Coordinates of C-alpha atoms in Angstrom, one line a residue:
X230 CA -3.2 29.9 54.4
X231 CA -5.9 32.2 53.6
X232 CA -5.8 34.2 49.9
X233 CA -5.7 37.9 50.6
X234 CA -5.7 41.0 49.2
X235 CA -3.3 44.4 51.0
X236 CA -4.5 47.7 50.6
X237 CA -1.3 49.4 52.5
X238 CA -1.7 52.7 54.0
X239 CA 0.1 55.3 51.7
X240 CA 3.3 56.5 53.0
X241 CA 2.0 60.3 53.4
X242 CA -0.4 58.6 56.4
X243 CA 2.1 56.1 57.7
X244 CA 5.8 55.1 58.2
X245 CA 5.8 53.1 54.8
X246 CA 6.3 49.6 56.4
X247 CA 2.8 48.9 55.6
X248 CA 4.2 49.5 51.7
X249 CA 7.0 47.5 52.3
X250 CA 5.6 44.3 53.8
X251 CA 2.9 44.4 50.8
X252 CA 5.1 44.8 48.1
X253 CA 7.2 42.2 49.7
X254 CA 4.6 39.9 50.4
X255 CA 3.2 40.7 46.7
X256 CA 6.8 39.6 45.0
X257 CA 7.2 36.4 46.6
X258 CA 3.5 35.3 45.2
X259 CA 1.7 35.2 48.7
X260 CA -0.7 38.2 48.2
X261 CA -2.4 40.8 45.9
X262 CA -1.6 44.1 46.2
X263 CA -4.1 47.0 45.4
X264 CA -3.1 51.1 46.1
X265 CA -5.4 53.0 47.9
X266 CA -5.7 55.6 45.5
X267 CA -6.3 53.6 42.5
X268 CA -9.1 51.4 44.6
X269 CA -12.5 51.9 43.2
X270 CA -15.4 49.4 43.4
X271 CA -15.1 48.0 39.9
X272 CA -10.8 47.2 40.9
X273 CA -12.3 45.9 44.3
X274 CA -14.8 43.5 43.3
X275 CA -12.3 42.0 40.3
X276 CA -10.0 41.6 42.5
X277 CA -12.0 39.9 44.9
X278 CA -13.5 37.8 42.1
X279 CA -10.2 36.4 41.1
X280 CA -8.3 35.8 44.6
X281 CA -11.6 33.6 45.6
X282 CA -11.8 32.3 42.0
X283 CA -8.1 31.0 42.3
X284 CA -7.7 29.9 46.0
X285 CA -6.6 26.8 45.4
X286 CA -3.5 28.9 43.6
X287 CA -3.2 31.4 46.4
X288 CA -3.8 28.5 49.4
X289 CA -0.8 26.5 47.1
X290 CA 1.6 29.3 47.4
X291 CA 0.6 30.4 51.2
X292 CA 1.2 27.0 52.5
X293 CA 5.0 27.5 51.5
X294 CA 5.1 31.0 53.9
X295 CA 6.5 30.5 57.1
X296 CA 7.5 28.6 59.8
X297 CA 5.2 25.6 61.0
X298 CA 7.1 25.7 64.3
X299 CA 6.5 29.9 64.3
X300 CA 5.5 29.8 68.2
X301 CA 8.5 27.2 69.4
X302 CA 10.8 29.7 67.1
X303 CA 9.4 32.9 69.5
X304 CA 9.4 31.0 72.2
X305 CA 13.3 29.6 72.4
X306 CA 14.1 33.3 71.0
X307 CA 12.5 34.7 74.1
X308 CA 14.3 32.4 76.5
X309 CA 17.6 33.2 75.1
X310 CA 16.9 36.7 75.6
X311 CA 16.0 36.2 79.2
X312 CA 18.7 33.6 79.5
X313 CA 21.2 36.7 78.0
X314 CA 20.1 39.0 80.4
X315 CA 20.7 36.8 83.2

């Protein structure tokens, strides 16, 4: 649950998943999204100002991400793959 901040590699350096996920993870309230090519020091520093200045908002809102059971999810997933292939 830690308050973060994306800068996604641009799509003419990478597949544009990196894009994706941040805009994804940016519309359902969990991070802050900043584009590469608009980044400066003065953005940077803001930005990092605010996410720290409003954890307890950003911490709030992580905390709803997920599953708390992520690694028994994987784990029976994986076994009934294996159990498939059998």
């Amino acid at each position: 649950n830690k308050p973060n901040i994306l800068v996604p590699l641009p799509a003419t350096v990478s597949r544009g998943d990196q894009i994706e996920n941040a805009e994804f993870a940016h519309s359902a309230g969990y991070s802050k999204v900043l584009q590469e090519d608009e980044l400066n020091v003065e953005i940077l520093t803001r930005t990092i100002r605010e996410v720290f200045s409003n954890r307890s908002f950003w911490q709030e809102r992580l905390s709803k991400f997920g599953s708390k059971d992520a690694l028994a999810l994987i784990i029976s997933e994986i076994e009934r793959a294996i159990a498939d292939v059998d």
